[in-house]
JSON list of C-alpha atoms in Angstrom, two decimals:
[
{"chain": "A", "resi": 26, "resn": "MET", "atom": "CA", "xyz": [0.00, 0.00, 0.00]},
{"chain": "A", "resi": 27, "resn": "SER", "atom": "CA", "xyz": [1.40, 3.42, -0.93]},
{"chain": "A", "resi": 28, "resn": "ALA", "atom": "CA", "xyz": [1.53, 6.39, 1.43]},
{"chain": "A", "resi": 29, "resn": "ASP", "atom": "CA", "xyz": [-1.34, 7.95, -0.52]},
{"chain": "A", "resi": 30, "resn": "GLU", "atom": "CA", "xyz": [-3.50, 4.90, 0.16]},
{"chain": "A", "resi": 31, "resn": "THR", "atom": "CA", "xyz": [-2.49, 4.65, 3.83]},
{"chain": "A", "resi": 32, "resn": "PHE", "atom": "CA", "xyz": [-3.51, 8.13, 4.94]},
{"chain": "A", "resi": 33, "resn": "PRO", "atom": "CA", "xyz": [-6.82, 9.71, 3.91]},
{"chain": "A", "resi": 34, "resn": "GLN", "atom": "CA", "xyz": [-6.75, 12.99, 2.09]},
{"chain": "A", "resi": 35, "resn": "ALA", "atom": "CA", "xyz": [-8.04, 16.02, 3.99]},
{"chain": "A", "resi": 36, "resn": "ALA", "atom": "CA", "xyz": [-11.22, 16.02, 1.88]},
{"chain": "A", "resi": 37, "resn": "GLU", "atom": "CA", "xyz": [-12.00, 12.45, 3.05]},
{"chain": "A", "resi": 38, "resn": "LEU", "atom": "CA", "xyz": [-11.79, 13.32, 6.75]},
{"chain": "A", "resi": 39, "resn": "ASP", "atom": "CA", "xyz": [-14.53, 14.74, 8.90]},
{"chain": "A", "resi": 40, "resn": "PRO", "atom": "CA", "xyz": [-14.67, 18.57, 8.61]},
{"chain": "A", "resi": 41, "resn": "GLU", "atom": "CA", "xyz": [-13.12, 19.24, 12.05]},
{"chain": "A", "resi": 42, "resn": "THR", "atom": "CA", "xyz": [-10.11, 16.96, 11.42]},
{"chain": "A", "resi": 43, "resn": "ALA", "atom": "CA", "xyz": [-9.68, 18.18, 7.84]},
{"chain": "A", "resi": 44, "resn": "THR", "atom": "CA", "xyz": [-9.63, 21.78, 9.04]},
{"chain": "A", "resi": 45, "resn": "SER", "atom": "CA", "xyz": [-7.01, 21.03, 11.70]},
{"chain": "A", "resi": 46, "resn": "LEU", "atom": "CA", "xyz": [-4.74, 19.45, 9.07]},
{"chain": "A", "resi": 47, "resn": "THR", "atom": "CA", "xyz": [-5.04, 22.20, 6.48]},
{"chain": "A", "resi": 48, "resn": "ALA", "atom": "CA", "xyz": [-5.46, 25.35, 8.59]},
{"chain": "A", "resi": 49, "resn": "PRO", "atom": "CA", "xyz": [-2.61, 27.55, 9.81]},
{"chain": "A", "resi": 50, "resn": "PRO", "atom": "CA", "xyz": [-1.58, 27.14, 13.47]},
{"chain": "A", "resi": 51, "resn": "PRO", "atom": "CA", "xyz": [-4.24, 28.53, 15.83]},
{"chain": "A", "resi": 52, "resn": "THR", "atom": "CA", "xyz": [-3.92, 31.93, 17.43]},
{"chain": "A", "resi": 53, "resn": "ARG", "atom": "CA", "xyz": [-3.31, 32.05, 21.17]},
{"chain": "A", "resi": 54, "resn": "PRO", "atom": "CA", "xyz": [-6.98, 32.69, 22.09]},
{"chain": "A", "resi": 55, "resn": "GLU", "atom": "CA", "xyz": [-8.05, 29.79, 19.84]},
{"chain": "A", "resi": 56, "resn": "GLU", "atom": "CA", "xyz": [-5.39, 27.57, 21.40]},
{"chain": "A", "resi": 57, "resn": "THR", "atom": "CA", "xyz": [-6.49, 28.59, 24.90]},
{"chain": "A", "resi": 58, "resn": "ARG", "atom": "CA", "xyz": [-10.13, 27.77, 24.12]},
{"chain": "A", "resi": 59, "resn": "ALA", "atom": "CA", "xyz": [-9.14, 24.42, 22.62]},
{"chain": "A", "resi": 60, "resn": "VAL", "atom": "CA", "xyz": [-7.03, 23.44, 25.64]},
{"chain": "A", "resi": 61, "resn": "ALA", "atom": "CA", "xyz": [-9.77, 24.56, 28.05]},
{"chain": "A", "resi": 62, "resn": "ARG", "atom": "CA", "xyz": [-12.36, 22.50, 26.16]},
{"chain": "A", "resi": 63, "resn": "GLY", "atom": "CA", "xyz": [-10.14, 19.42, 26.26]},
{"chain": "A", "resi": 64, "resn": "VAL", "atom": "CA", "xyz": [-9.48, 19.92, 29.97]},
{"chain": "A", "resi": 65, "resn": "LYS", "atom": "CA", "xyz": [-13.18, 20.21, 30.73]},
{"chain": "A", "resi": 66, "resn": "ARG", "atom": "CA", "xyz": [-13.95, 17.08, 28.68]},
{"chain": "A", "resi": 67, "resn": "HIS", "atom": "CA", "xyz": [-11.24, 15.16, 30.52]},
{"chain": "A", "resi": 68, "resn": "LEU", "atom": "CA", "xyz": [-12.34, 16.30, 33.97]},
{"chain": "A", "resi": 69, "resn": "VAL", "atom": "CA", "xyz": [-15.94, 15.35, 33.22]},
{"chain": "A", "resi": 70, "resn": "GLN", "atom": "CA", "xyz": [-14.72, 11.90, 32.14]},
{"chain": "A", "resi": 71, "resn": "LEU", "atom": "CA", "xyz": [-12.95, 11.66, 35.50]},
{"chain": "A", "resi": 72, "resn": "GLY", "atom": "CA", "xyz": [-16.25, 12.41, 37.26]},
{"chain": "A", "resi": 73, "resn": "PHE", "atom": "CA", "xyz": [-15.86, 16.12, 37.96]},
{"chain": "A", "resi": 74, "resn": "ALA", "atom": "CA", "xyz": [-18.38, 18.89, 37.46]},
{"chain": "A", "resi": 75, "resn": "VAL", "atom": "CA", "xyz": [-16.60, 21.87, 35.88]},
{"chain": "A", "resi": 76, "resn": "VAL", "atom": "CA", "xyz": [-16.90, 25.63, 35.85]},
{"chain": "A", "resi": 77, "resn": "GLU", "atom": "CA", "xyz": [-14.74, 27.87, 33.71]},
{"chain": "A", "resi": 78, "resn": "GLU", "atom": "CA", "xyz": [-13.50, 31.32, 34.78]},
{"chain": "A", "resi": 79, "resn": "LEU", "atom": "CA", "xyz": [-14.63, 30.96, 38.40]},
{"chain": "A", "resi": 80, "resn": "PRO", "atom": "CA", "xyz": [-14.19, 34.16, 40.44]},
{"chain": "A", "resi": 81, "resn": "LEU", "atom": "CA", "xyz": [-12.31, 33.40, 43.66]},
{"chain": "A", "resi": 82, "resn": "ALA", "atom": "CA", "xyz": [-12.58, 35.14, 47.02]},
{"chain": "A", "resi": 83, "resn": "SER", "atom": "CA", "xyz": [-9.11, 36.61, 46.38]},
{"chain": "A", "resi": 84, "resn": "GLY", "atom": "CA", "xyz": [-10.48, 38.55, 43.40]},
{"chain": "A", "resi": 85, "resn": "ARG", "atom": "CA", "xyz": [-8.67, 36.36, 40.89]},
{"chain": "A", "resi": 86, "resn": "ARG", "atom": "CA", "xyz": [-10.38, 34.03, 38.38]},
{"chain": "A", "resi": 87, "resn": "ALA", "atom": "CA", "xyz": [-9.51, 30.37, 38.02]},
{"chain": "A", "resi": 88, "resn": "ASP", "atom": "CA", "xyz": [-9.45, 29.15, 34.41]},
{"chain": "A", "resi": 89, "resn": "VAL", "atom": "CA", "xyz": [-11.12, 25.78, 35.11]},
{"chain": "A", "resi": 90, "resn": "VAL", "atom": "CA", "xyz": [-12.36, 24.44, 38.44]},
{"chain": "A", "resi": 91, "resn": "GLY", "atom": "CA", "xyz": [-13.36, 20.82, 38.90]},
{"chain": "A", "resi": 92, "resn": "LEU", "atom": "CA", "xyz": [-15.55, 19.62, 41.77]},
{"chain": "A", "resi": 93, "resn": "ALA", "atom": "CA", "xyz": [-15.54, 15.86, 42.40]},
{"chain": "A", "resi": 94, "resn": "ALA", "atom": "CA", "xyz": [-18.43, 13.92, 43.92]},
{"chain": "A", "resi": 95, "resn": "ASN", "atom": "CA", "xyz": [-16.39, 13.53, 47.13]},
{"chain": "A", "resi": 96, "resn": "GLY", "atom": "CA", "xyz": [-15.93, 17.32, 47.37]},
{"chain": "A", "resi": 97, "resn": "GLU", "atom": "CA", "xyz": [-12.34, 17.43, 46.15]},
{"chain": "A", "resi": 98, "resn": "ILE", "atom": "CA", "xyz": [-11.56, 20.64, 44.25]},
{"chain": "A", "resi": 99, "resn": "TRP", "atom": "CA", "xyz": [-9.04, 20.98, 41.44]},
{"chain": "A", "resi": 100, "resn": "ILE", "atom": "CA", "xyz": [-7.98, 24.21, 39.80]},
{"chain": "A", "resi": 101, "resn": "VAL", "atom": "CA", "xyz": [-6.49, 23.95, 36.32]},
{"chain": "A", "resi": 102, "resn": "GLU", "atom": "CA", "xyz": [-4.57, 26.93, 34.98]},
{"chain": "A", "resi": 103, "resn": "VAL", "atom": "CA", "xyz": [-4.54, 26.92, 31.16]},
{"chain": "A", "resi": 104, "resn": "LYS", "atom": "CA", "xyz": [-1.35, 28.09, 29.44]},
{"chain": "A", "resi": 105, "resn": "SER", "atom": "CA", "xyz": [-1.30, 28.22, 25.65]},
{"chain": "A", "resi": 106, "resn": "SER", "atom": "CA", "xyz": [2.28, 29.41, 25.14]},
{"chain": "A", "resi": 107, "resn": "VAL", "atom": "CA", "xyz": [5.63, 29.86, 26.84]},
{"chain": "A", "resi": 108, "resn": "GLU", "atom": "CA", "xyz": [4.98, 33.61, 27.01]},
{"chain": "A", "resi": 109, "resn": "ASP", "atom": "CA", "xyz": [1.58, 33.05, 28.61]},
{"chain": "A", "resi": 110, "resn": "PHE", "atom": "CA", "xyz": [3.26, 31.06, 31.40]},
{"chain": "A", "resi": 111, "resn": "ARG", "atom": "CA", "xyz": [6.19, 33.45, 31.87]},
{"chain": "A", "resi": 112, "resn": "VAL", "atom": "CA", "xyz": [4.08, 36.60, 32.29]},
{"chain": "A", "resi": 113, "resn": "ASP", "atom": "CA", "xyz": [1.65, 35.02, 34.78]},
{"chain": "A", "resi": 114, "resn": "HIS", "atom": "CA", "xyz": [2.74, 35.39, 38.39]},
{"chain": "A", "resi": 115, "resn": "LYS", "atom": "CA", "xyz": [-0.66, 34.86, 40.03]},
{"chain": "A", "resi": 116, "resn": "TRP", "atom": "CA", "xyz": [-0.96, 31.07, 39.78]},
{"chain": "A", "resi": 117, "resn": "PRO", "atom": "CA", "xyz": [0.75, 30.26, 43.13]},
{"chain": "A", "resi": 118, "resn": "PHE", "atom": "CA", "xyz": [-2.14, 32.02, 44.90]},
{"chain": "A", "resi": 119, "resn": "TYR", "atom": "CA", "xyz": [-4.62, 29.47, 43.50]},
{"chain": "A", "resi": 120, "resn": "ARG", "atom": "CA", "xyz": [-3.27, 26.81, 45.87]},
{"chain": "A", "resi": 121, "resn": "THR", "atom": "CA", "xyz": [-5.25, 28.32, 48.74]},
{"chain": "A", "resi": 122, "resn": "HIS", "atom": "CA", "xyz": [-8.50, 27.63, 46.84]},
{"chain": "A", "resi": 123, "resn": "CYS", "atom": "CA", "xyz": [-8.05, 23.97, 45.84]},
{"chain": "A", "resi": 124, "resn": "ASP", "atom": "CA", "xyz": [-6.94, 20.50, 46.89]},
{"chain": "A", "resi": 125, "resn": "ARG", "atom": "CA", "xyz": [-4.85, 20.08, 43.74]},
{"chain": "A", "resi": 126, "resn": "LEU", "atom": "CA", "xyz": [-3.38, 22.64, 41.35]},
{"chain": "A", "resi": 127, "resn": "LEU", "atom": "CA", "xyz": [-2.63, 21.67, 37.77]},
{"chain": "A", "resi": 128, "resn": "PHE", "atom": "CA", "xyz": [-1.48, 23.36, 34.59]},
{"chain": "A", "resi": 129, "resn": "ALA", "atom": "CA", "xyz": [-2.91, 22.44, 31.21]},
{"chain": "A", "resi": 130, "resn": "THR", "atom": "CA", "xyz": [-1.25, 23.12, 27.91]},
{"chain": "A", "resi": 131, "resn": "SER", "atom": "CA", "xyz": [-1.23, 22.08, 24.29]},
{"chain": "A", "resi": 132, "resn": "PRO", "atom": "CA", "xyz": [1.22, 19.75, 22.57]},
{"chain": "A", "resi": 133, "resn": "ARG", "atom": "CA", "xyz": [2.84, 22.86, 21.01]},
{"chain": "A", "resi": 134, "resn": "VAL", "atom": "CA", "xyz": [4.20, 24.09, 24.39]},
{"chain": "A", "resi": 135, "resn": "PRO", "atom": "CA", "xyz": [7.35, 22.56, 25.93]},
{"chain": "A", "resi": 136, "resn": "LEU", "atom": "CA", "xyz": [6.35, 20.72, 29.11]},
{"chain": "A", "resi": 137, "resn": "ASP", "atom": "CA", "xyz": [9.59, 21.34, 31.01]},
{"chain": "A", "resi": 138, "resn": "ILE", "atom": "CA", "xyz": [8.63, 24.98, 31.74]},
{"chain": "A", "resi": 139, "resn": "PHE", "atom": "CA", "xyz": [5.92, 23.95, 34.22]},
{"chain": "A", "resi": 140, "resn": "PRO", "atom": "CA", "xyz": [6.76, 23.59, 37.93]},
{"chain": "A", "resi": 141, "resn": "GLU", "atom": "CA", "xyz": [7.21, 20.04, 39.22]},
{"chain": "A", "resi": 142, "resn": "ASP", "atom": "CA", "xyz": [5.07, 20.73, 42.31]},
{"chain": "A", "resi": 143, "resn": "CYS", "atom": "CA", "xyz": [1.92, 21.13, 40.16]},
{"chain": "A", "resi": 144, "resn": "GLY", "atom": "CA", "xyz": [0.03, 18.60, 38.10]},
{"chain": "A", "resi": 145, "resn": "LEU", "atom": "CA", "xyz": [0.12, 18.75, 34.32]},
{"chain": "A", "resi": 146, "resn": "ILE", "atom": "CA", "xyz": [-2.55, 18.03, 31.72]},
{"chain": "A", "resi": 147, "resn": "LEU", "atom": "CA", "xyz": [-1.81, 17.82, 28.02]},
{"chain": "A", "resi": 148, "resn": "ALA", "atom": "CA", "xyz": [-4.94, 18.79, 26.08]},
{"chain": "A", "resi": 149, "resn": "ASP", "atom": "CA", "xyz": [-6.39, 19.82, 22.77]},
{"chain": "A", "resi": 150, "resn": "ALA", "atom": "CA", "xyz": [-9.93, 20.54, 21.60]},
{"chain": "A", "resi": 151, "resn": "HIS", "atom": "CA", "xyz": [-10.81, 16.84, 21.63]},
{"chain": "A", "resi": 152, "resn": "GLY", "atom": "CA", "xyz": [-9.73, 15.86, 25.14]},
{"chain": "A", "resi": 153, "resn": "GLY", "atom": "CA", "xyz": [-6.87, 15.72, 27.57]},
{"chain": "A", "resi": 154, "resn": "GLU", "atom": "CA", "xyz": [-4.77, 13.51, 29.78]},
{"chain": "A", "resi": 155, "resn": "VAL", "atom": "CA", "xyz": [-3.16, 14.01, 33.16]},
{"chain": "A", "resi": 156, "resn": "ILE", "atom": "CA", "xyz": [0.50, 13.38, 32.44]},
{"chain": "A", "resi": 157, "resn": "ARG", "atom": "CA", "xyz": [1.72, 14.40, 35.91]},
{"chain": "A", "resi": 158, "resn": "PRO", "atom": "CA", "xyz": [-0.57, 14.05, 38.92]},
{"chain": "A", "resi": 159, "resn": "ALA", "atom": "CA", "xyz": [-0.87, 17.05, 41.21]},
{"chain": "A", "resi": 160, "resn": "PRO", "atom": "CA", "xyz": [0.24, 16.73, 44.82]},
{"chain": "A", "resi": 161, "resn": "GLU", "atom": "CA", "xyz": [-2.60, 16.99, 47.30]},
{"chain": "A", "resi": 162, "resn": "HIS", "atom": "CA", "xyz": [-2.82, 19.89, 49.75]},
{"chain": "A", "resi": 163, "resn": "ARG", "atom": "CA", "xyz": [-6.19, 19.50, 51.47]},
{"chain": "A", "resi": 164, "resn": "LEU", "atom": "CA", "xyz": [-8.34, 22.56, 51.96]},
{"chain": "A", "resi": 165, "resn": "SER", "atom": "CA", "xyz": [-9.56, 23.47, 55.42]},
{"chain": "A", "resi": 166, "resn": "ALA", "atom": "CA", "xyz": [-13.25, 22.75, 56.04]},
{"chain": "A", "resi": 167, "resn": "PRO", "atom": "CA", "xyz": [-14.31, 26.44, 55.96]},
{"chain": "A", "resi": 168, "resn": "THR", "atom": "CA", "xyz": [-12.41, 27.09, 52.70]},
{"chain": "A", "resi": 169, "resn": "ARG", "atom": "CA", "xyz": [-13.85, 23.93, 51.12]},
{"chain": "A", "resi": 170, "resn": "ARG", "atom": "CA", "xyz": [-17.37, 25.03, 52.08]},
{"chain": "A", "resi": 171, "resn": "ALA", "atom": "CA", "xyz": [-16.80, 28.53, 50.69]},
{"chain": "A", "resi": 172, "resn": "MET", "atom": "CA", "xyz": [-15.35, 27.19, 47.42]},
{"chain": "A", "resi": 173, "resn": "THR", "atom": "CA", "xyz": [-18.14, 24.63, 47.03]},
{"chain": "A", "resi": 174, "resn": "LEU", "atom": "CA", "xyz": [-20.78, 27.34, 47.53]},
{"chain": "A", "resi": 175, "resn": "ARG", "atom": "CA", "xyz": [-18.99, 29.67, 45.10]},
{"chain": "A", "resi": 176, "resn": "PHE", "atom": "CA", "xyz": [-18.84, 26.85, 42.53]},
{"chain": "A", "resi": 177, "resn": "ALA", "atom": "CA", "xyz": [-22.53, 25.95, 43.00]},
{"chain": "A", "resi": 178, "resn": "ARG", "atom": "CA", "xyz": [-23.72, 29.56, 42.81]},
{"chain": "A", "resi": 179, "resn": "ALA", "atom": "CA", "xyz": [-21.67, 30.26, 39.68]},
{"chain": "A", "resi": 180, "resn": "ALA", "atom": "CA", "xyz": [-22.95, 27.13, 37.95]},
{"chain": "A", "resi": 181, "resn": "ALA", "atom": "CA", "xyz": [-26.58, 27.81, 38.91]},
{"chain": "A", "resi": 182, "resn": "LEU", "atom": "CA", "xyz": [-26.48, 31.48, 37.94]},
{"chain": "A", "resi": 183, "resn": "ARG", "atom": "CA", "xyz": [-24.85, 30.67, 34.59]},
{"chain": "A", "resi": 184, "resn": "LEU", "atom": "CA", "xyz": [-27.52, 28.08, 33.90]},
{"chain": "A", "resi": 185, "resn": "TYR", "atom": "CA", "xyz": [-30.17, 30.65, 34.80]},
{"chain": "A", "resi": 186, "resn": "GLY", "atom": "CA", "xyz": [-28.51, 33.08, 32.39]},
{"chain": "A", "resi": 187, "resn": "PHE", "atom": "CA", "xyz": [-28.92, 30.56, 29.57]},
{"chain": "A", "resi": 188, "resn": "THR", "atom": "CA", "xyz": [-32.55, 29.83, 30.37]},
{"chain": "A", "resi": 189, "resn": "ASP", "atom": "CA", "xyz": [-33.92, 33.34, 30.97]},
{"chain": "A", "resi": 190, "resn": "PRO", "atom": "CA", "xyz": [-33.86, 35.50, 27.84]},
{"chain": "A", "resi": 191, "resn": "ARG", "atom": "CA", "xyz": [-34.25, 38.69, 29.89]},
{"chain": "A", "resi": 192, "resn": "SER", "atom": "CA", "xyz": [-30.96, 38.05, 31.69]},
{"chain": "A", "resi": 193, "resn": "GLY", "atom": "CA", "xyz": [-29.03, 38.43, 28.45]},
{"chain": "A", "resi": 194, "resn": "GLY", "atom": "CA", "xyz": [-26.72, 35.71, 29.78]},
{"chain": "A", "resi": 195, "resn": "ASN", "atom": "CA", "xyz": [-25.00, 38.30, 31.97]},
{"chain": "A", "resi": 196, "resn": "VAL", "atom": "CA", "xyz": [-25.46, 36.70, 35.37]},
{"chain": "A", "resi": 197, "resn": "GLU", "atom": "CA", "xyz": [-22.32, 36.34, 37.45]},
{"chain": "A", "resi": 198, "resn": "ILE", "atom": "CA", "xyz": [-21.33, 35.96, 41.08]},
{"chain": "A", "resi": 199, "resn": "GLY", "atom": "CA", "xyz": [-19.12, 38.52, 42.76]}
]
């Protein structure tokens, strides 16, 4: 079998795959959205409920927060480029809001830039995989309660925003 017969042509693939093979590399916002989508898909497969861009009590926003059925909370910080990681100095503060802190990135970013004391997820628009587990640092009971309530309120208010046309989708917790 020749190479032409082994691999399908772009026109024979599904539209999403064909586009990814023929399109120029994604821009950073596109890459960030793709990684975040893959992270959310993976966390849901692991049994987590997920909320994106969750406002924290510190005033910062976590890229992706996962809440497990047992109450464990993961924060995943999405980094779509080396520059994105290097200019961000706020991620260490996320540890006080979660049981495990992880970074997620695309296959285009070198993995050795990420700190060893955080978990690491490799993701694209189709899914992700934890390639380095995050060390556990258990939240205190009051912080866990506050984070769980913040997560629940954000999820419920966002759902309300989708279901009530008068809200315009602009419902957010403070």
